[in-house]
Amino acid sequence: MLLKLARIGDLPWTYDSVAHELGLSNSAVHRSVERATESKLFNRNRREVERASLQELLVHGVRYFFPPVWGGEARGLPTAWAAPPLSERLAQSDGNPPVWPLPGGKVRGIALKPLDPRVPDAVLHDRPLHELLALVDAIRIGAARERNLAAKELVARLKDQAA
């Protein structure tokens, strides 16, 4: 949810609009904003994401708070280095890429449980959000090279969207 709000930036938003775009209830978005405010990840008065704090959490903490949960072979949406922007910068191996399971997905790979079960549906029509979450997954599951590339790209994108 915070990545979605960071992506929205200064554009006007409502709990209802964010809930609709992410497939959440209004109350779930409200609770998430409350938790993020308590955690100093969101400033309610300015109605904006505390980007430096979010970057710190994602780059240094996501691997520990959201360890990967792998499944078997599945069809779904590519994530981590198998999805843009890293797929455009890294050579693909012959192995099965990590995917978020999604019925009717076009890529066959190894299932990686997303940060939230609604992620695959939420990113279907929001490519920038898909790319941000794929970068987060590269930080979660990647080796040092992938983690470093993903962290640099994530920080750059969050800064660009703040402008």
mmCIF file of C-alpha atoms in Angstrom:
data_model
loop_
_atom_site.group_PDB
_atom_site.id
_atom_site.type_symbol
_atom_site.label_atom_id
_atom_site.label_comp_id
_atom_site.label_asym_id
_atom_site.label_seq_id
_atom_site.Cartn_x
_atom_site.Cartn_y
_atom_site.Cartn_z
ATOM 1 C CA MET A 1 0.000 0.000 0.000
ATOM 2 C CA LEU A 2 2.838 2.403 0.806
ATOM 3 C CA LEU A 3 4.456 1.795 -2.577
ATOM 4 C CA LYS A 4 1.133 2.625 -4.221
ATOM 5 C CA LEU A 5 0.854 5.856 -2.220
ATOM 6 C CA ALA A 6 4.476 6.724 -2.969
ATOM 7 C CA ARG A 7 3.769 6.166 -6.653
ATOM 8 C CA ILE A 8 0.698 8.424 -6.501
ATOM 9 C CA GLY A 9 2.841 11.184 -4.976
ATOM 10 C CA ASP A 10 1.118 14.572 -4.857
ATOM 11 C CA LEU A 11 -1.903 13.507 -6.861
ATOM 12 C CA PRO A 12 -5.152 13.582 -4.896
ATOM 13 C CA TRP A 13 -6.285 10.217 -3.550
ATOM 14 C CA THR A 14 -8.970 8.862 -1.268
ATOM 15 C CA TYR A 15 -9.139 5.728 0.833
ATOM 16 C CA ASP A 16 -11.822 4.534 -1.571
ATOM 17 C CA SER A 17 -9.697 5.125 -4.697
ATOM 18 C CA VAL A 18 -6.657 3.340 -3.227
ATOM 19 C CA ALA A 19 -8.851 0.507 -1.933
ATOM 20 C CA HIS A 20 -10.398 0.048 -5.366
ATOM 21 C CA GLU A 21 -7.042 0.039 -7.182
ATOM 22 C CA LEU A 22 -5.474 -2.450 -4.751
ATOM 23 C CA GLY A 23 -8.500 -4.702 -4.282
ATOM 24 C CA LEU A 24 -8.769 -3.843 -0.584
ATOM 25 C CA SER A 25 -11.560 -2.568 1.599
ATOM 26 C CA ASN A 26 -11.633 1.075 2.691
ATOM 27 C CA SER A 27 -11.157 -0.056 6.281
ATOM 28 C CA ALA A 28 -8.083 -2.108 5.322
ATOM 29 C CA VAL A 29 -6.500 0.920 3.651
ATOM 30 C CA HIS A 30 -7.374 3.068 6.675
ATOM 31 C CA ARG A 31 -5.826 0.515 9.066
ATOM 32 C CA SER A 32 -2.712 0.326 6.884
ATOM 33 C CA VAL A 33 -2.341 4.110 6.903
ATOM 34 C CA GLU A 34 -2.776 4.114 10.694
ATOM 35 C CA ARG A 35 -0.081 1.444 11.145
ATOM 36 C CA ALA A 36 2.224 3.228 8.729
ATOM 37 C CA THR A 37 1.689 6.486 10.620
ATOM 38 C CA GLU A 38 2.498 4.808 13.939
ATOM 39 C CA SER A 39 5.630 3.296 12.363
ATOM 40 C CA LYS A 40 6.746 6.694 11.020
ATOM 41 C CA LEU A 41 6.386 5.472 7.442
ATOM 42 C CA PHE A 42 3.531 7.867 6.615
ATOM 43 C CA ASN A 43 2.917 11.478 7.572
ATOM 44 C CA ARG A 44 -0.815 11.923 8.003
ATOM 45 C CA ASN A 45 -0.647 15.743 8.184
ATOM 46 C CA ARG A 46 1.106 16.020 4.818
ATOM 47 C CA ARG A 47 -0.647 12.894 3.472
ATOM 48 C CA GLU A 48 2.609 11.516 2.133
ATOM 49 C CA VAL A 49 4.897 8.549 2.482
ATOM 50 C CA GLU A 50 8.080 9.090 4.475
ATOM 51 C CA ARG A 51 10.216 7.927 1.565
ATOM 52 C CA ALA A 52 13.555 7.772 3.385
ATOM 53 C CA SER A 53 12.047 5.546 6.085
ATOM 54 C CA LEU A 54 10.290 3.347 3.518
ATOM 55 C CA GLN A 55 13.522 2.989 1.543
ATOM 56 C CA GLU A 56 15.402 1.992 4.684
ATOM 57 C CA LEU A 57 12.766 -0.609 5.566
ATOM 58 C CA LEU A 58 12.660 -2.100 2.076
ATOM 59 C CA VAL A 59 16.383 -2.121 1.388
ATOM 60 C CA HIS A 60 17.506 -3.333 4.801
ATOM 61 C CA GLY A 61 14.526 -5.030 6.443
ATOM 62 C CA VAL A 62 12.237 -6.689 3.922
ATOM 63 C CA ARG A 63 14.406 -9.832 3.693
ATOM 64 C CA TYR A 64 13.991 -10.377 7.421
ATOM 65 C CA PHE A 65 10.339 -9.415 7.882
ATOM 66 C CA PHE A 66 9.083 -11.149 4.728
ATOM 67 C CA PRO A 67 11.258 -14.216 4.136
ATOM 68 C CA PRO A 68 10.485 -15.987 0.864
ATOM 69 C CA VAL A 69 7.954 -18.795 0.811
ATOM 70 C CA TRP A 70 8.434 -20.966 -2.259
ATOM 71 C CA GLY A 71 5.951 -23.263 -3.919
ATOM 72 C CA GLY A 72 6.194 -25.626 -6.831
ATOM 73 C CA GLU A 73 6.118 -24.952 -10.512
ATOM 74 C CA ALA A 74 3.293 -22.572 -11.455
ATOM 75 C CA ARG A 75 2.035 -20.126 -14.023
ATOM 76 C CA GLY A 76 1.959 -16.509 -13.017
ATOM 77 C CA LEU A 77 3.495 -13.061 -13.229
ATOM 78 C CA PRO A 78 7.277 -12.773 -13.261
ATOM 79 C CA THR A 79 8.907 -11.076 -10.291
ATOM 80 C CA ALA A 80 12.365 -10.170 -8.976
ATOM 81 C CA TRP A 81 15.002 -10.387 -11.745
ATOM 82 C CA ALA A 82 12.543 -12.093 -14.125
ATOM 83 C CA ALA A 83 10.430 -8.902 -14.368
ATOM 84 C CA PRO A 84 11.274 -5.417 -15.583
ATOM 85 C CA PRO A 85 13.317 -3.452 -14.804
ATOM 86 C CA LEU A 86 15.910 -6.067 -13.771
ATOM 87 C CA SER A 87 15.015 -8.468 -16.597
ATOM 88 C CA GLU A 88 16.210 -5.773 -18.990
ATOM 89 C CA ARG A 89 19.576 -5.487 -17.213
ATOM 90 C CA LEU A 90 20.413 -9.065 -16.221
ATOM 91 C CA ALA A 91 20.944 -12.072 -18.442
ATOM 92 C CA GLN A 92 18.269 -14.692 -17.910
ATOM 93 C CA SER A 93 19.307 -18.150 -16.803
ATOM 94 C CA ASP A 94 17.778 -21.304 -18.212
ATOM 95 C CA GLY A 95 16.161 -22.085 -14.853
ATOM 96 C CA ASN A 96 12.583 -21.413 -13.940
ATOM 97 C CA PRO A 97 12.048 -17.745 -13.041
ATOM 98 C CA PRO A 98 10.292 -16.674 -9.842
ATOM 99 C CA VAL A 99 6.599 -15.933 -10.423
ATOM 100 C CA TRP A 100 3.639 -14.821 -8.345
ATOM 101 C CA PRO A 101 1.073 -17.546 -8.964
ATOM 102 C CA LEU A 102 -1.876 -16.292 -10.993
ATOM 103 C CA PRO A 103 -4.463 -18.368 -12.824
ATOM 104 C CA GLY A 104 -3.981 -17.743 -16.524
ATOM 105 C CA GLY A 105 -0.483 -16.360 -16.006
ATOM 106 C CA LYS A 106 1.657 -16.371 -19.113
ATOM 107 C CA VAL A 107 5.003 -17.267 -17.518
ATOM 108 C CA ARG A 108 5.865 -20.691 -16.110
ATOM 109 C CA GLY A 109 8.233 -20.624 -13.179
ATOM 110 C CA ILE A 110 8.693 -21.353 -9.503
ATOM 111 C CA ALA A 111 5.944 -19.925 -7.309
ATOM 112 C CA LEU A 112 6.981 -17.249 -4.838
ATOM 113 C CA LYS A 113 4.375 -16.229 -2.313
ATOM 114 C CA PRO A 114 3.907 -12.451 -2.775
ATOM 115 C CA LEU A 115 4.047 -9.972 0.100
ATOM 116 C CA ASP A 116 0.236 -10.023 0.074
ATOM 117 C CA PRO A 117 -2.051 -12.484 -1.711
ATOM 118 C CA ARG A 118 -3.704 -9.614 -3.629
ATOM 119 C CA VAL A 119 -0.447 -8.422 -5.227
ATOM 120 C CA PRO A 120 -0.812 -10.304 -8.555
ATOM 121 C CA ASP A 121 -4.290 -8.883 -9.173
ATOM 122 C CA ALA A 122 -3.308 -5.389 -7.975
ATOM 123 C CA VAL A 123 -0.419 -5.094 -10.432
ATOM 124 C CA LEU A 124 -2.158 -6.464 -13.523
ATOM 125 C CA HIS A 125 -3.072 -2.952 -14.684
ATOM 126 C CA ASP A 126 -0.377 -1.001 -12.862
ATOM 127 C CA ARG A 127 2.998 -1.702 -14.461
ATOM 128 C CA PRO A 128 4.935 0.828 -12.322
ATOM 129 C CA LEU A 129 3.622 -0.812 -9.144
ATOM 130 C CA HIS A 130 4.496 -4.257 -10.560
ATOM 131 C CA GLU A 131 8.045 -3.068 -11.188
ATOM 132 C CA LEU A 132 8.401 -1.617 -7.673
ATOM 133 C CA LEU A 133 7.158 -4.820 -6.066
ATOM 134 C CA ALA A 134 9.391 -6.939 -8.328
ATOM 135 C CA LEU A 135 12.358 -4.870 -7.133
ATOM 136 C CA VAL A 136 11.320 -5.513 -3.536
ATOM 137 C CA ASP A 137 11.208 -9.244 -4.309
ATOM 138 C CA ALA A 138 14.697 -9.075 -5.829
ATOM 139 C CA ILE A 139 15.870 -7.626 -2.513
ATOM 140 C CA ARG A 140 14.010 -10.392 -0.645
ATOM 141 C CA ILE A 141 15.285 -13.356 -2.634
ATOM 142 C CA GLY A 142 18.266 -12.265 -4.689
ATOM 143 C CA ALA A 143 21.953 -12.866 -4.286
ATOM 144 C CA ALA A 144 24.145 -9.865 -3.467
ATOM 145 C CA ARG A 145 24.324 -8.666 -7.089
ATOM 146 C CA GLU A 146 20.559 -8.728 -7.618
ATOM 147 C CA ARG A 147 19.899 -7.164 -4.210
ATOM 148 C CA ASN A 148 22.314 -4.307 -4.885
ATOM 149 C CA LEU A 149 20.928 -3.580 -8.362
ATOM 150 C CA ALA A 150 17.359 -3.760 -7.071
ATOM 151 C CA ALA A 151 18.096 -1.489 -4.104
ATOM 152 C CA LYS A 152 19.695 1.166 -6.319
ATOM 153 C CA GLU A 153 16.820 1.061 -8.780
ATOM 154 C CA LEU A 154 14.162 1.122 -6.039
ATOM 155 C CA VAL A 155 15.748 4.114 -4.307
ATOM 156 C CA ALA A 156 16.066 5.975 -7.620
ATOM 157 C CA ARG A 157 12.431 5.304 -8.523
ATOM 158 C CA LEU A 158 11.132 6.395 -5.141
ATOM 159 C CA LYS A 159 13.169 9.612 -5.364
ATOM 160 C CA ASP A 160 11.991 10.276 -8.949
ATOM 161 C CA GLN A 161 8.374 9.862 -7.935
ATOM 162 C CA ALA A 162 8.823 12.344 -5.096
ATOM 163 C CA ALA A 163 9.704 15.104 -7.556
#
